[in-house]
Short mmCIF file of the N, C-alpha and C atoms (twelve columns), coordinates in Angstrom:
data_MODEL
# 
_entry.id   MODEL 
# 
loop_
_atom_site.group_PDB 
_atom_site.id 
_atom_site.type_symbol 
_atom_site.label_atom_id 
_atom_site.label_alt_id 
_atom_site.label_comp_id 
_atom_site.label_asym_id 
_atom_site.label_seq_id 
_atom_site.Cartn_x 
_atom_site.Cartn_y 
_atom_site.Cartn_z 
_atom_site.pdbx_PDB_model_num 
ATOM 1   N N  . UNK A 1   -40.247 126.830 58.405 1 
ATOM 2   C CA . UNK A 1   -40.600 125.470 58.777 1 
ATOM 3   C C  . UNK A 1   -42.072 125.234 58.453 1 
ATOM 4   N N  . UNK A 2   -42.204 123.784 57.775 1 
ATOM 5   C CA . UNK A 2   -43.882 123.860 57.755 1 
ATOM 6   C C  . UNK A 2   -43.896 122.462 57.983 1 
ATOM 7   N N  . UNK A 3   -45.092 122.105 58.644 1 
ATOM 8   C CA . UNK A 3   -45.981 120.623 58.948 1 
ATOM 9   C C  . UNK A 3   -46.905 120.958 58.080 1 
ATOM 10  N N  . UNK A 4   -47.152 119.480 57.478 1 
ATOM 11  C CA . UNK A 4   -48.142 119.381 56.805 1 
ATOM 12  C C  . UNK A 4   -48.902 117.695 57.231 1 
ATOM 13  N N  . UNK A 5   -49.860 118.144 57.634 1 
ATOM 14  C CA . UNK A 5   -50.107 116.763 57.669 1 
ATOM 15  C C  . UNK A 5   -51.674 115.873 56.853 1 
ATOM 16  N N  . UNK A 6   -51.742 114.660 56.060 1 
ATOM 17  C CA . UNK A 6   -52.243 114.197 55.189 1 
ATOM 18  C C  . UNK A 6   -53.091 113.107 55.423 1 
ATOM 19  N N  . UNK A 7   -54.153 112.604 54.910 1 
ATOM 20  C CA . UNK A 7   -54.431 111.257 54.499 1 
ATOM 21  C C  . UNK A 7   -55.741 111.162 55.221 1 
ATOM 22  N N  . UNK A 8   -56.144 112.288 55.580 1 
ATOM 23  C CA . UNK A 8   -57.377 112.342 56.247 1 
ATOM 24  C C  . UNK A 8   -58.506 111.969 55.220 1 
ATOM 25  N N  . UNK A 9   -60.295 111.600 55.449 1 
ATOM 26  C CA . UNK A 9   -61.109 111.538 54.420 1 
ATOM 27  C C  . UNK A 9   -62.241 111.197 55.160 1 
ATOM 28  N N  . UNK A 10  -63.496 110.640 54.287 1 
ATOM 29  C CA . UNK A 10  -64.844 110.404 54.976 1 
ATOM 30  C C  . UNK A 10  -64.701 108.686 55.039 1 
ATOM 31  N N  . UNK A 11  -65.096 108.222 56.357 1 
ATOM 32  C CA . UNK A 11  -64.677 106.857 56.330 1 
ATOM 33  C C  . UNK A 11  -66.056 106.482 57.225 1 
ATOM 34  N N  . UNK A 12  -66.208 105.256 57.174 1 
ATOM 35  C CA . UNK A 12  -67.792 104.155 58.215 1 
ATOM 36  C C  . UNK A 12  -66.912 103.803 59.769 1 
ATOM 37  N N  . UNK A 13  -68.051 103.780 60.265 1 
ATOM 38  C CA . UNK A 13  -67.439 103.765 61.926 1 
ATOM 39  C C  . UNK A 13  -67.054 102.338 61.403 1 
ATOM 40  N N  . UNK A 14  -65.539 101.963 61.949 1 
ATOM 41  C CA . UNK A 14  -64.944 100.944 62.231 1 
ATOM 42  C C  . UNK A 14  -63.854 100.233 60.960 1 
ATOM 43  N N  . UNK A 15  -63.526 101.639 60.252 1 
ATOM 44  C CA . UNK A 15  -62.857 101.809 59.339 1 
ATOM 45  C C  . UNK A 15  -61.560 102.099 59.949 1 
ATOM 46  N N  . UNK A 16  -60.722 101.867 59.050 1 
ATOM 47  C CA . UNK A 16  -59.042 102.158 59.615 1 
ATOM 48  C C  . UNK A 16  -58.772 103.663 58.528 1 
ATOM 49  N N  . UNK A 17  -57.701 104.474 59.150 1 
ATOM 50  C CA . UNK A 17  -57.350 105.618 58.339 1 
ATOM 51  C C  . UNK A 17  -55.693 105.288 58.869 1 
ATOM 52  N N  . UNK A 18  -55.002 105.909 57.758 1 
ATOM 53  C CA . UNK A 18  -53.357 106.089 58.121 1 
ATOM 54  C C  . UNK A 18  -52.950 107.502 57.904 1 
ATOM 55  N N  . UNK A 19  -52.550 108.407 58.764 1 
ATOM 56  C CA . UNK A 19  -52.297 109.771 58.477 1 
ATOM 57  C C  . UNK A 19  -50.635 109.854 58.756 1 
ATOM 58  N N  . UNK A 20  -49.914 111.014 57.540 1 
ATOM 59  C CA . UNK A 20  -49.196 111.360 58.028 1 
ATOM 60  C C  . UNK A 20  -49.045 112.699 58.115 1 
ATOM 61  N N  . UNK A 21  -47.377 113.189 58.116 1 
ATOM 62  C CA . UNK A 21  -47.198 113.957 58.806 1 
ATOM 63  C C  . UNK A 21  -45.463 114.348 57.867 1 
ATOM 64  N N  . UNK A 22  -45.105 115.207 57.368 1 
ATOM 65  C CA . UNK A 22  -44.327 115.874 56.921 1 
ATOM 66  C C  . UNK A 22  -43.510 117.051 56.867 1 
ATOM 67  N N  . UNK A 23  -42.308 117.199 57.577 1 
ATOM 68  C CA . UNK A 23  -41.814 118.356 57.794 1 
ATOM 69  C C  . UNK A 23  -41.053 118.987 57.348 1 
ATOM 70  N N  . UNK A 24  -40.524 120.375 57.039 1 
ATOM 71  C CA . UNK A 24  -39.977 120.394 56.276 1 
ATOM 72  C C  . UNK A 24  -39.539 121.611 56.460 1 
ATOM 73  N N  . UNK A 25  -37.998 122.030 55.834 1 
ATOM 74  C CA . UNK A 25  -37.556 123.190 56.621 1 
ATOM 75  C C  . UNK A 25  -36.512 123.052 57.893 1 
ATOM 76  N N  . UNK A 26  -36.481 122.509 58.456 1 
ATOM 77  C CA . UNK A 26  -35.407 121.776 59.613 1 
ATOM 78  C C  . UNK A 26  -35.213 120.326 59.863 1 
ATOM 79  N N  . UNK A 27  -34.705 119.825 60.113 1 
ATOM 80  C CA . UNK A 27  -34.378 118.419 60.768 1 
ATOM 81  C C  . UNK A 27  -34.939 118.073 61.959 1 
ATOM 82  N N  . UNK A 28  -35.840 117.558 62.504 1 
ATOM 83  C CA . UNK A 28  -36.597 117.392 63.642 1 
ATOM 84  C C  . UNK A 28  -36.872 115.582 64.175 1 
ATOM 85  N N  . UNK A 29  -35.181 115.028 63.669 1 
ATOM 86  C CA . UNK A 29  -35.054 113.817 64.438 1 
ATOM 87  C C  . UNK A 29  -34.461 114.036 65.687 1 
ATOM 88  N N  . UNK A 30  -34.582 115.182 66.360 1 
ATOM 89  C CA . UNK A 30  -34.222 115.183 67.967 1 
ATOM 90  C C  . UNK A 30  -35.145 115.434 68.593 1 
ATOM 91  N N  . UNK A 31  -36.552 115.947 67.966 1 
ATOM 92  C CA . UNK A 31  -37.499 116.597 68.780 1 
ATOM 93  C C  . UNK A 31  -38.610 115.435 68.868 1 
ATOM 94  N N  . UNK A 32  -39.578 115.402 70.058 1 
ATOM 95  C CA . UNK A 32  -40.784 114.555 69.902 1 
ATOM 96  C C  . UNK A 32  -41.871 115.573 68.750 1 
ATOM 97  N N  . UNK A 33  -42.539 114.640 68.546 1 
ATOM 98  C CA . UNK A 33  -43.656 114.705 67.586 1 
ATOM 99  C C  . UNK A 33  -44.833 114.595 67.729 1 
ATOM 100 N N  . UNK A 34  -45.856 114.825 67.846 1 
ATOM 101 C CA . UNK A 34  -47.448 114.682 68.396 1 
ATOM 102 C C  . UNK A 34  -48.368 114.953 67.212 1 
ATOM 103 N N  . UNK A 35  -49.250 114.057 67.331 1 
ATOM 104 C CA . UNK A 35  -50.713 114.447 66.811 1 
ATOM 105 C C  . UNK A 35  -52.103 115.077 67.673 1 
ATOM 106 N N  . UNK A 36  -52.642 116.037 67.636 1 
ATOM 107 C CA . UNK A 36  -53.397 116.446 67.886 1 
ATOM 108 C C  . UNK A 36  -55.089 117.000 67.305 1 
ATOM 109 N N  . UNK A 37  -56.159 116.910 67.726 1 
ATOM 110 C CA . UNK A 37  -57.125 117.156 67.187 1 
ATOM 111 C C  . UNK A 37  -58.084 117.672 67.710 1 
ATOM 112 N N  . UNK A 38  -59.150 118.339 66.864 1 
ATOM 113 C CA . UNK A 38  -60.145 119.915 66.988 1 
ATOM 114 C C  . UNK A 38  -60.905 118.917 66.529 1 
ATOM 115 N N  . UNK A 39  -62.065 119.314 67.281 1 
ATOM 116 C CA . UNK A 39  -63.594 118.729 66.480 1 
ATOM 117 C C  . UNK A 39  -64.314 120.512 66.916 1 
ATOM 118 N N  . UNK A 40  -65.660 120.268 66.116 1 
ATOM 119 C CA . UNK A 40  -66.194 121.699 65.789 1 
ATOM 120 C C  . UNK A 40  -66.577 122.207 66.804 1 
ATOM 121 N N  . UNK A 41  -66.588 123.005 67.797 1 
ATOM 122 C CA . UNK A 41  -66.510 123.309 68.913 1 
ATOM 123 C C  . UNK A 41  -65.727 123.515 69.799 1 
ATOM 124 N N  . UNK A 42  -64.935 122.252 70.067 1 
ATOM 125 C CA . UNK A 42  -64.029 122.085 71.001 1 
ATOM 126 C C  . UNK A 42  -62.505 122.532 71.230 1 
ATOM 127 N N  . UNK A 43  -61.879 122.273 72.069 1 
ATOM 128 C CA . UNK A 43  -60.782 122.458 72.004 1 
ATOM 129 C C  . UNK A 43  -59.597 121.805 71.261 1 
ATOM 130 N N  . UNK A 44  -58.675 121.814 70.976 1 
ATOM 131 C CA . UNK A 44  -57.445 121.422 70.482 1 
ATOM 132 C C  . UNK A 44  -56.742 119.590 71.700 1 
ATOM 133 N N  . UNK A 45  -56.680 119.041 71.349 1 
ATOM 134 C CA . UNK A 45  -56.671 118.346 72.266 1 
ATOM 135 C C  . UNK A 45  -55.607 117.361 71.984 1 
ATOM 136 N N  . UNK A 46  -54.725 116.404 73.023 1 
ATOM 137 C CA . UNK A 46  -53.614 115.967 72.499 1 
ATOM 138 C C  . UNK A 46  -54.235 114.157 72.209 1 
ATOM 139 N N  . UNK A 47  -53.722 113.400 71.237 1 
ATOM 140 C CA . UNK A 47  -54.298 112.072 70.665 1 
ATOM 141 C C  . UNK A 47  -52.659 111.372 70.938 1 
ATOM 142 N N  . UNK A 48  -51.864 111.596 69.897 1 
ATOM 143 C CA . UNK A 48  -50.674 110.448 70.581 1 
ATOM 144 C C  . UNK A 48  -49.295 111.744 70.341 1 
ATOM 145 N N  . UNK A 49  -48.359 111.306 70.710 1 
ATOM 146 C CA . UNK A 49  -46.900 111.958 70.789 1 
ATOM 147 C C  . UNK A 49  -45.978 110.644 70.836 1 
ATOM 148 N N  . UNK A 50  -44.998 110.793 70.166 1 
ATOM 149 C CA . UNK A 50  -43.824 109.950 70.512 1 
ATOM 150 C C  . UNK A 50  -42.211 111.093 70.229 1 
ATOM 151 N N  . UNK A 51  -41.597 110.007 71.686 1 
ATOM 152 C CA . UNK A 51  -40.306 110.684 71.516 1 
ATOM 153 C C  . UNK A 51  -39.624 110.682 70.927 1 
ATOM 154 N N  . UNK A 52  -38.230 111.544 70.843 1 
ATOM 155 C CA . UNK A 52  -37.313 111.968 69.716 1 
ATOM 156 C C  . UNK A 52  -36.803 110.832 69.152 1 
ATOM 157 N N  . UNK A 53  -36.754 109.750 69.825 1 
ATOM 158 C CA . UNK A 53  -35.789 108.205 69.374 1 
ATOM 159 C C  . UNK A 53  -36.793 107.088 68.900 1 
ATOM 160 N N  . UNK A 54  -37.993 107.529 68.968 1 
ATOM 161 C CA . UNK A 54  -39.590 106.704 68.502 1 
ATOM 162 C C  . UNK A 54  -39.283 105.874 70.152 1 
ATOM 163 N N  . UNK A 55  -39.211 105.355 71.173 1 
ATOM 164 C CA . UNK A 55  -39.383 104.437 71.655 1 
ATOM 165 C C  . UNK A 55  -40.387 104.275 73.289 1 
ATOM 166 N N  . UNK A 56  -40.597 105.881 73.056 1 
ATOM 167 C CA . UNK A 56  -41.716 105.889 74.115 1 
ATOM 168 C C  . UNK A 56  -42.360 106.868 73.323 1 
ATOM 169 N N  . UNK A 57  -43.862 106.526 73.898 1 
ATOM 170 C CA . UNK A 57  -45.285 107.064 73.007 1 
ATOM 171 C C  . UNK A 57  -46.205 107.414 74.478 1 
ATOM 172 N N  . UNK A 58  -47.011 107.857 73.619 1 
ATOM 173 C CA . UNK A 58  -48.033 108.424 74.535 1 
ATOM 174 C C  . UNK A 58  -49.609 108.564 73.318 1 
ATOM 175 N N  . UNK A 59  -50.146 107.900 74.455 1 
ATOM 176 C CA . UNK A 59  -51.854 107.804 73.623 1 
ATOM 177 C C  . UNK A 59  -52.937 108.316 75.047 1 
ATOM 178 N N  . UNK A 60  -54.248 109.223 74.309 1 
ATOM 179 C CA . UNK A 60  -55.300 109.818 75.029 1 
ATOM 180 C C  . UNK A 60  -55.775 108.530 75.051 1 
ATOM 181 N N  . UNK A 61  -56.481 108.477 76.348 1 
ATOM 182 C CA . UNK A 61  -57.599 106.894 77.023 1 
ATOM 183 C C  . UNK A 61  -58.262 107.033 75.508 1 
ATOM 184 N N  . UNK A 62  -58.934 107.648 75.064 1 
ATOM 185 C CA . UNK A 62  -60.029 107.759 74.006 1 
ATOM 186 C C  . UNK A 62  -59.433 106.976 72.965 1 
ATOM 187 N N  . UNK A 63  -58.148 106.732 72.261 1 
ATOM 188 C CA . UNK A 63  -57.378 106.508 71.308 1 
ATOM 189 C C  . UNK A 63  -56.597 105.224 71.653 1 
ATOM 190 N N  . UNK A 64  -56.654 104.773 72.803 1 
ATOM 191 C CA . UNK A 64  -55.284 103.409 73.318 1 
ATOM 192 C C  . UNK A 64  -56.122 102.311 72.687 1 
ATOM 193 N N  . UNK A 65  -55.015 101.164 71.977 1 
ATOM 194 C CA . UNK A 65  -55.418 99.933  71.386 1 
ATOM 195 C C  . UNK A 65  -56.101 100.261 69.922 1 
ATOM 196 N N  . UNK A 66  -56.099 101.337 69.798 1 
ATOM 197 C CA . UNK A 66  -56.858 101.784 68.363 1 
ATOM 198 C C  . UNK A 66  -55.765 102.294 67.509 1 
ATOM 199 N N  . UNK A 67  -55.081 103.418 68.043 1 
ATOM 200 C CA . UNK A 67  -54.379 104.087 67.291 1 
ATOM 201 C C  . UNK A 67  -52.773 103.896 67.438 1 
ATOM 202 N N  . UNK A 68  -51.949 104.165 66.627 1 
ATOM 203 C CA . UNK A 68  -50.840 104.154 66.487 1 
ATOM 204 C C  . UNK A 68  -49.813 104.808 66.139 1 
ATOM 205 N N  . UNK A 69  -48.887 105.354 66.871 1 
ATOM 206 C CA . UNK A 69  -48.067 106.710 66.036 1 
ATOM 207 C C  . UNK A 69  -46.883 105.644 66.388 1 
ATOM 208 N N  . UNK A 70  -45.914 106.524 64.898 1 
ATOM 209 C CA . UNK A 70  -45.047 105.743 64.828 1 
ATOM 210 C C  . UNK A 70  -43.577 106.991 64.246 1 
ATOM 211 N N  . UNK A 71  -42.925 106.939 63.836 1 
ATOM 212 C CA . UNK A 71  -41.778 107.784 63.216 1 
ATOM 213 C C  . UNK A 71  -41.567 107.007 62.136 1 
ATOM 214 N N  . UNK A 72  -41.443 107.617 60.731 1 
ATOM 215 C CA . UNK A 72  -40.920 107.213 60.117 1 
ATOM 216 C C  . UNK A 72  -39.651 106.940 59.819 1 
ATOM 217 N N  . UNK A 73  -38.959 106.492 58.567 1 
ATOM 218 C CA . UNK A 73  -37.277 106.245 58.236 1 
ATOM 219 C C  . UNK A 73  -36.824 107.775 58.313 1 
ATOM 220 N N  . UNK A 74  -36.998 108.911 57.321 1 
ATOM 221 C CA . UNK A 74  -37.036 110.107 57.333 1 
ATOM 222 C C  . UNK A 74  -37.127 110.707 58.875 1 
ATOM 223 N N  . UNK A 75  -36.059 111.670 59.108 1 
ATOM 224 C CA . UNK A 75  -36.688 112.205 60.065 1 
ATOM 225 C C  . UNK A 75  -37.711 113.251 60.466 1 
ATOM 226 N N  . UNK A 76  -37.931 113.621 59.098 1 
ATOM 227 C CA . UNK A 76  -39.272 114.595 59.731 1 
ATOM 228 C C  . UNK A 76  -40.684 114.218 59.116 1 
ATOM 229 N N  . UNK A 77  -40.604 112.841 59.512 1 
ATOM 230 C CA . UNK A 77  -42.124 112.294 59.070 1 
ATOM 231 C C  . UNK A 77  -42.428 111.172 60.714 1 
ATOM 232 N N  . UNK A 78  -43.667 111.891 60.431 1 
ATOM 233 C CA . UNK A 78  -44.583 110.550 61.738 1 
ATOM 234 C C  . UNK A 78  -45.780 110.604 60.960 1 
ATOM 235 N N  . UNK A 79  -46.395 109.083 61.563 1 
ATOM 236 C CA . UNK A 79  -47.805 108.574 61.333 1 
ATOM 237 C C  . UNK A 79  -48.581 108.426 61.726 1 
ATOM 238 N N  . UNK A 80  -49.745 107.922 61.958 1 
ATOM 239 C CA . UNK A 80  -50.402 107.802 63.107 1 
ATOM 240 C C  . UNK A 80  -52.037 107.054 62.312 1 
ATOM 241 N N  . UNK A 81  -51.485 105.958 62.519 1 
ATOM 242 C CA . UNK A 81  -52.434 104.775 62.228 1 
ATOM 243 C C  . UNK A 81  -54.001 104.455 63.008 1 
ATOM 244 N N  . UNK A 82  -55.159 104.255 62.411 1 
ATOM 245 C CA . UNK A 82  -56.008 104.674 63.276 1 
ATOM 246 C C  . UNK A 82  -56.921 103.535 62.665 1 
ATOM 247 N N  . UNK A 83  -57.142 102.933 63.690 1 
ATOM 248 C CA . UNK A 83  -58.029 101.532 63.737 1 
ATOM 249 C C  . UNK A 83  -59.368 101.886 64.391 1 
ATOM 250 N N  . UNK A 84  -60.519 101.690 64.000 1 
ATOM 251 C CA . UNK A 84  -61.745 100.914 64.336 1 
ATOM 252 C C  . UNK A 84  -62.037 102.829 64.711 1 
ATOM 253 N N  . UNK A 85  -61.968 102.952 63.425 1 
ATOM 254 C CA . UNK A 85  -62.530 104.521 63.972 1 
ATOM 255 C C  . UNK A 85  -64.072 105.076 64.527 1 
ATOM 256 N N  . UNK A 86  -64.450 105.449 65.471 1 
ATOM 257 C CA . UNK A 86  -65.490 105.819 65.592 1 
ATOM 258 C C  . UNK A 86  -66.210 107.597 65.350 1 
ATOM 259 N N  . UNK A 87  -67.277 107.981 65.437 1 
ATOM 260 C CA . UNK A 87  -68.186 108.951 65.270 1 
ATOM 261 C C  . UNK A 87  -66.886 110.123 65.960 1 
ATOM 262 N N  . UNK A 88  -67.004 109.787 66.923 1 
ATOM 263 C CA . UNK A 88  -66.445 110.803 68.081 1 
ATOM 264 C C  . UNK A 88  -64.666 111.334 67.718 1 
ATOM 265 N N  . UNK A 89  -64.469 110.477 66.920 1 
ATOM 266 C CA . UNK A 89  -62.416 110.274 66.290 1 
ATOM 267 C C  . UNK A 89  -62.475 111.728 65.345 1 
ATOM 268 N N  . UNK A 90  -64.256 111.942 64.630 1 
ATOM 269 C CA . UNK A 90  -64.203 113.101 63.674 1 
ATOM 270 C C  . UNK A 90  -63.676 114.387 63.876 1 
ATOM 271 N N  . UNK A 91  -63.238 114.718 63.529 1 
ATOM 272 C CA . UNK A 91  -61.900 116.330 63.882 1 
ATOM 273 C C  . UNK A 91  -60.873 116.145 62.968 1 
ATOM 274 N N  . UNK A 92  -60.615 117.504 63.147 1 
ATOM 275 C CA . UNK A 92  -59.463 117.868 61.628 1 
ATOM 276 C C  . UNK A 92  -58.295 117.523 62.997 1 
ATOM 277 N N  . UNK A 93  -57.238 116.845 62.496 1 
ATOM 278 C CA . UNK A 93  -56.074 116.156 63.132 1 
ATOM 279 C C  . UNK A 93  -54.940 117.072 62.322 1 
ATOM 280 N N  . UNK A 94  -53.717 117.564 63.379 1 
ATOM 281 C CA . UNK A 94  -53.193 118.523 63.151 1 
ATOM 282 C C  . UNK A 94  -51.538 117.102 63.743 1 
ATOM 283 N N  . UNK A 95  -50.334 118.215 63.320 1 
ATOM 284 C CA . UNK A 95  -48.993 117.234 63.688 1 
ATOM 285 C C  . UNK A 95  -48.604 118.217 64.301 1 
ATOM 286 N N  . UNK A 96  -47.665 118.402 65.185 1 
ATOM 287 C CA . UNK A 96  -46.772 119.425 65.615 1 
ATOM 288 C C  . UNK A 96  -45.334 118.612 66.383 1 
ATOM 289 N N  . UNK A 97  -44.432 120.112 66.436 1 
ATOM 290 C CA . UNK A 97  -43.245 119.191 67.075 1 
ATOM 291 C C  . UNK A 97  -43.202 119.938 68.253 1 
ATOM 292 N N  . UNK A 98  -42.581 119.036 69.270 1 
ATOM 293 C CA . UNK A 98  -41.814 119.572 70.701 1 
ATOM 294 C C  . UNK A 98  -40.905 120.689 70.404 1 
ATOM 295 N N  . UNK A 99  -41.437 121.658 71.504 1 
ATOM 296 C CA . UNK A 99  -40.498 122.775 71.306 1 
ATOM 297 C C  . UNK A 99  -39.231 122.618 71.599 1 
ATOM 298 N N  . UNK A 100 -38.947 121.857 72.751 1 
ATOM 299 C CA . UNK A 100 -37.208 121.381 72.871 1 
ATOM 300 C C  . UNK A 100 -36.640 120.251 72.515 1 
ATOM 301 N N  . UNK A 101 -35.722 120.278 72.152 1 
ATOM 302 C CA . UNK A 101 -35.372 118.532 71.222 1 
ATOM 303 C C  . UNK A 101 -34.764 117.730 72.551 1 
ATOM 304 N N  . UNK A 102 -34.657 116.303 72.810 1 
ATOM 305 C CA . UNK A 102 -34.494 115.241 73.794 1 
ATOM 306 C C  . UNK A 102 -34.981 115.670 74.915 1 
ATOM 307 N N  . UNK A 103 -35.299 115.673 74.635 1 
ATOM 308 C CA . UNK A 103 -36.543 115.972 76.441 1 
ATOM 309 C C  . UNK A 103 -36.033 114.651 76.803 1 
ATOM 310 N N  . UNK A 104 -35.801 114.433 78.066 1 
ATOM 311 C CA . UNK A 104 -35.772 113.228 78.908 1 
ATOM 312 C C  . UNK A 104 -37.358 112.656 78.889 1 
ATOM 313 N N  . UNK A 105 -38.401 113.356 79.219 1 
ATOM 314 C CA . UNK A 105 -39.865 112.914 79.421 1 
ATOM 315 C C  . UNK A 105 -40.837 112.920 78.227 1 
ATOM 316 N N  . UNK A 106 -41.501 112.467 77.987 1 
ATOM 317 C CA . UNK A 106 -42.280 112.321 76.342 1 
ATOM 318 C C  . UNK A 106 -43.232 113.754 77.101 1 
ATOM 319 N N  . UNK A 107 -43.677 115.102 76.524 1 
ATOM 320 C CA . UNK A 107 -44.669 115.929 76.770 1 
ATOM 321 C C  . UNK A 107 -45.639 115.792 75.530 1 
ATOM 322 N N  . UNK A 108 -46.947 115.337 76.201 1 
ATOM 323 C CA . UNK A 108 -48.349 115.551 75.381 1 
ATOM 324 C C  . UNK A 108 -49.067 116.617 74.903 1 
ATOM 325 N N  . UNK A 109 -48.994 117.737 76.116 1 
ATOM 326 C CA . UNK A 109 -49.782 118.733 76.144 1 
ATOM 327 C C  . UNK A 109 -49.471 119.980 75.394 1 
ATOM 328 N N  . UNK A 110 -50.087 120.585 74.412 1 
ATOM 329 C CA . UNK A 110 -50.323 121.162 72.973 1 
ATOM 330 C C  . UNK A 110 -49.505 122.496 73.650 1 
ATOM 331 N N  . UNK A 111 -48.777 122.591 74.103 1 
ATOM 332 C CA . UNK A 111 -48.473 124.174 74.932 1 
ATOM 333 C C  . UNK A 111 -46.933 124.355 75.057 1 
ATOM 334 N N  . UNK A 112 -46.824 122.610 74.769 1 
ATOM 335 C CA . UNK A 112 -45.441 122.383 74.732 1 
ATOM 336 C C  . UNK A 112 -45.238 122.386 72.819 1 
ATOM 337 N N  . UNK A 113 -46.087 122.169 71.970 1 
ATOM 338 C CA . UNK A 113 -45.979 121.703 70.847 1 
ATOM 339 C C  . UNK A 113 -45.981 122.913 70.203 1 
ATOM 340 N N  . UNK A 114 -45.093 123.300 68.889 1 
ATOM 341 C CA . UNK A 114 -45.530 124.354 68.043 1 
ATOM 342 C C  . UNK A 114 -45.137 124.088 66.367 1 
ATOM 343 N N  . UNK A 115 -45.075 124.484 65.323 1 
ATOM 344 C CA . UNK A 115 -45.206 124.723 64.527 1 
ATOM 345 C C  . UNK A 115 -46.180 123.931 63.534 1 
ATOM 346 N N  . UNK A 116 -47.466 124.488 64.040 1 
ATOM 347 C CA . UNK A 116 -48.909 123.269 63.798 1 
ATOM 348 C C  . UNK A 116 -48.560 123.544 62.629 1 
ATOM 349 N N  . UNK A 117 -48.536 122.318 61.868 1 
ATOM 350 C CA . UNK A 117 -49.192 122.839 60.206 1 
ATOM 351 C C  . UNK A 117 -50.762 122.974 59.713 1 
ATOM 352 N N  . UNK A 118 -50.902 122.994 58.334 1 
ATOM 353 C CA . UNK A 118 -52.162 122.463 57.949 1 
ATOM 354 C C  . UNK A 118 -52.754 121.175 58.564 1 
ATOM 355 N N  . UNK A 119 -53.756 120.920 59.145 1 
ATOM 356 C CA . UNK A 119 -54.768 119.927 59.457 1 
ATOM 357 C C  . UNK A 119 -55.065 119.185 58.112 1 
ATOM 358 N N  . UNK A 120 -55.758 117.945 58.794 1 
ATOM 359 C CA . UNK A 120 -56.385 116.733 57.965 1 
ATOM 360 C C  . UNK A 120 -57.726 116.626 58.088 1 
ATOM 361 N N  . UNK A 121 -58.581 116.452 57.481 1 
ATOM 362 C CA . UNK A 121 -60.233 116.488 58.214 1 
ATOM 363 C C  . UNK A 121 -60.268 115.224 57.982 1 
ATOM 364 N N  . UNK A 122 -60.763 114.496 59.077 1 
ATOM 365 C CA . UNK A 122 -60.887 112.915 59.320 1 
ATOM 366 C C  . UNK A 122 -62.503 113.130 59.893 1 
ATOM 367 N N  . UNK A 123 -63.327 112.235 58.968 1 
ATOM 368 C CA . UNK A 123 -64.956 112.729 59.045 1 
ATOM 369 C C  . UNK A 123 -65.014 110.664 59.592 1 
ATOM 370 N N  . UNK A 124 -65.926 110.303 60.348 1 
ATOM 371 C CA . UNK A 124 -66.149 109.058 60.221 1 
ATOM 372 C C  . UNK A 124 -67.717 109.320 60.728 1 
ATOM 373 N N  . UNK A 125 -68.382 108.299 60.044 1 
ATOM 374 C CA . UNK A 125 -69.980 107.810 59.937 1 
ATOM 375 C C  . UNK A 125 -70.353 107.186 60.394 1 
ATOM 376 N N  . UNK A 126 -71.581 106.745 60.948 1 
ATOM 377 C CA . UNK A 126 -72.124 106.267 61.957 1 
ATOM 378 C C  . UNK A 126 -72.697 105.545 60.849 1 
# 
């Protein structure tokens, strides 16, 4: 199984970016999906998730009204649309899937998520 996820680059604070997310190797229209992101130092941290059917989501306070995850037609693609980016958004942004498929509850937290792929480095400028 591999995630790969794309579309990252160097962008001006208040720039939009669209990232996705590609899987490949299993079928993972039953499982939720999450984006997550590392800035240099820090920890791994969760940004949005949506569930196995796209219709409940989940966004970090830092990210609500800005960003957007979505599922694509395909089932092992998500996106995650990113409006009015600021300084602080900079971190390599990673995709992963829910370890159990239909979860009744959308889970955010990276502990539940596994088969990270390659990261995106999303740089934005002040």
């Amino acid at each position: 199984v591999q995630l790969q996820a794309y579309g990252g680059g160097l962008v001006q604070t208040g720039d939009s970016l669209r990232l996705s997310c590609a899987a490949s190797g299993r079928t993972f229209g039953s499982y939720a999906m999450g984006w997550f992101r590392q800035a240099p130092g820090k920890e791994r941290e969760s940004v949005a998730a949506i569930n196995w059917s796209g219709g409940i989501t989940y966004y970090a306070d830092s990210v609500k009204g800005r960003f957007t995850i979505s599922r694509g037609n395909a089932e092992n693609t998500v996106y995650l649309q990113m409006n009015s980016l600021k300084p602080e958004d900079t971190a390599v942004y990673y995709c992963a899937v829910d370890r159990i498929p239909v979860r009744l509850e959308l889970r955010h937290n990276r502990d539940d998520y596994e088969y990270w792929g390659r990261g995106t480095q999303v740089t934005v400028s002040s």
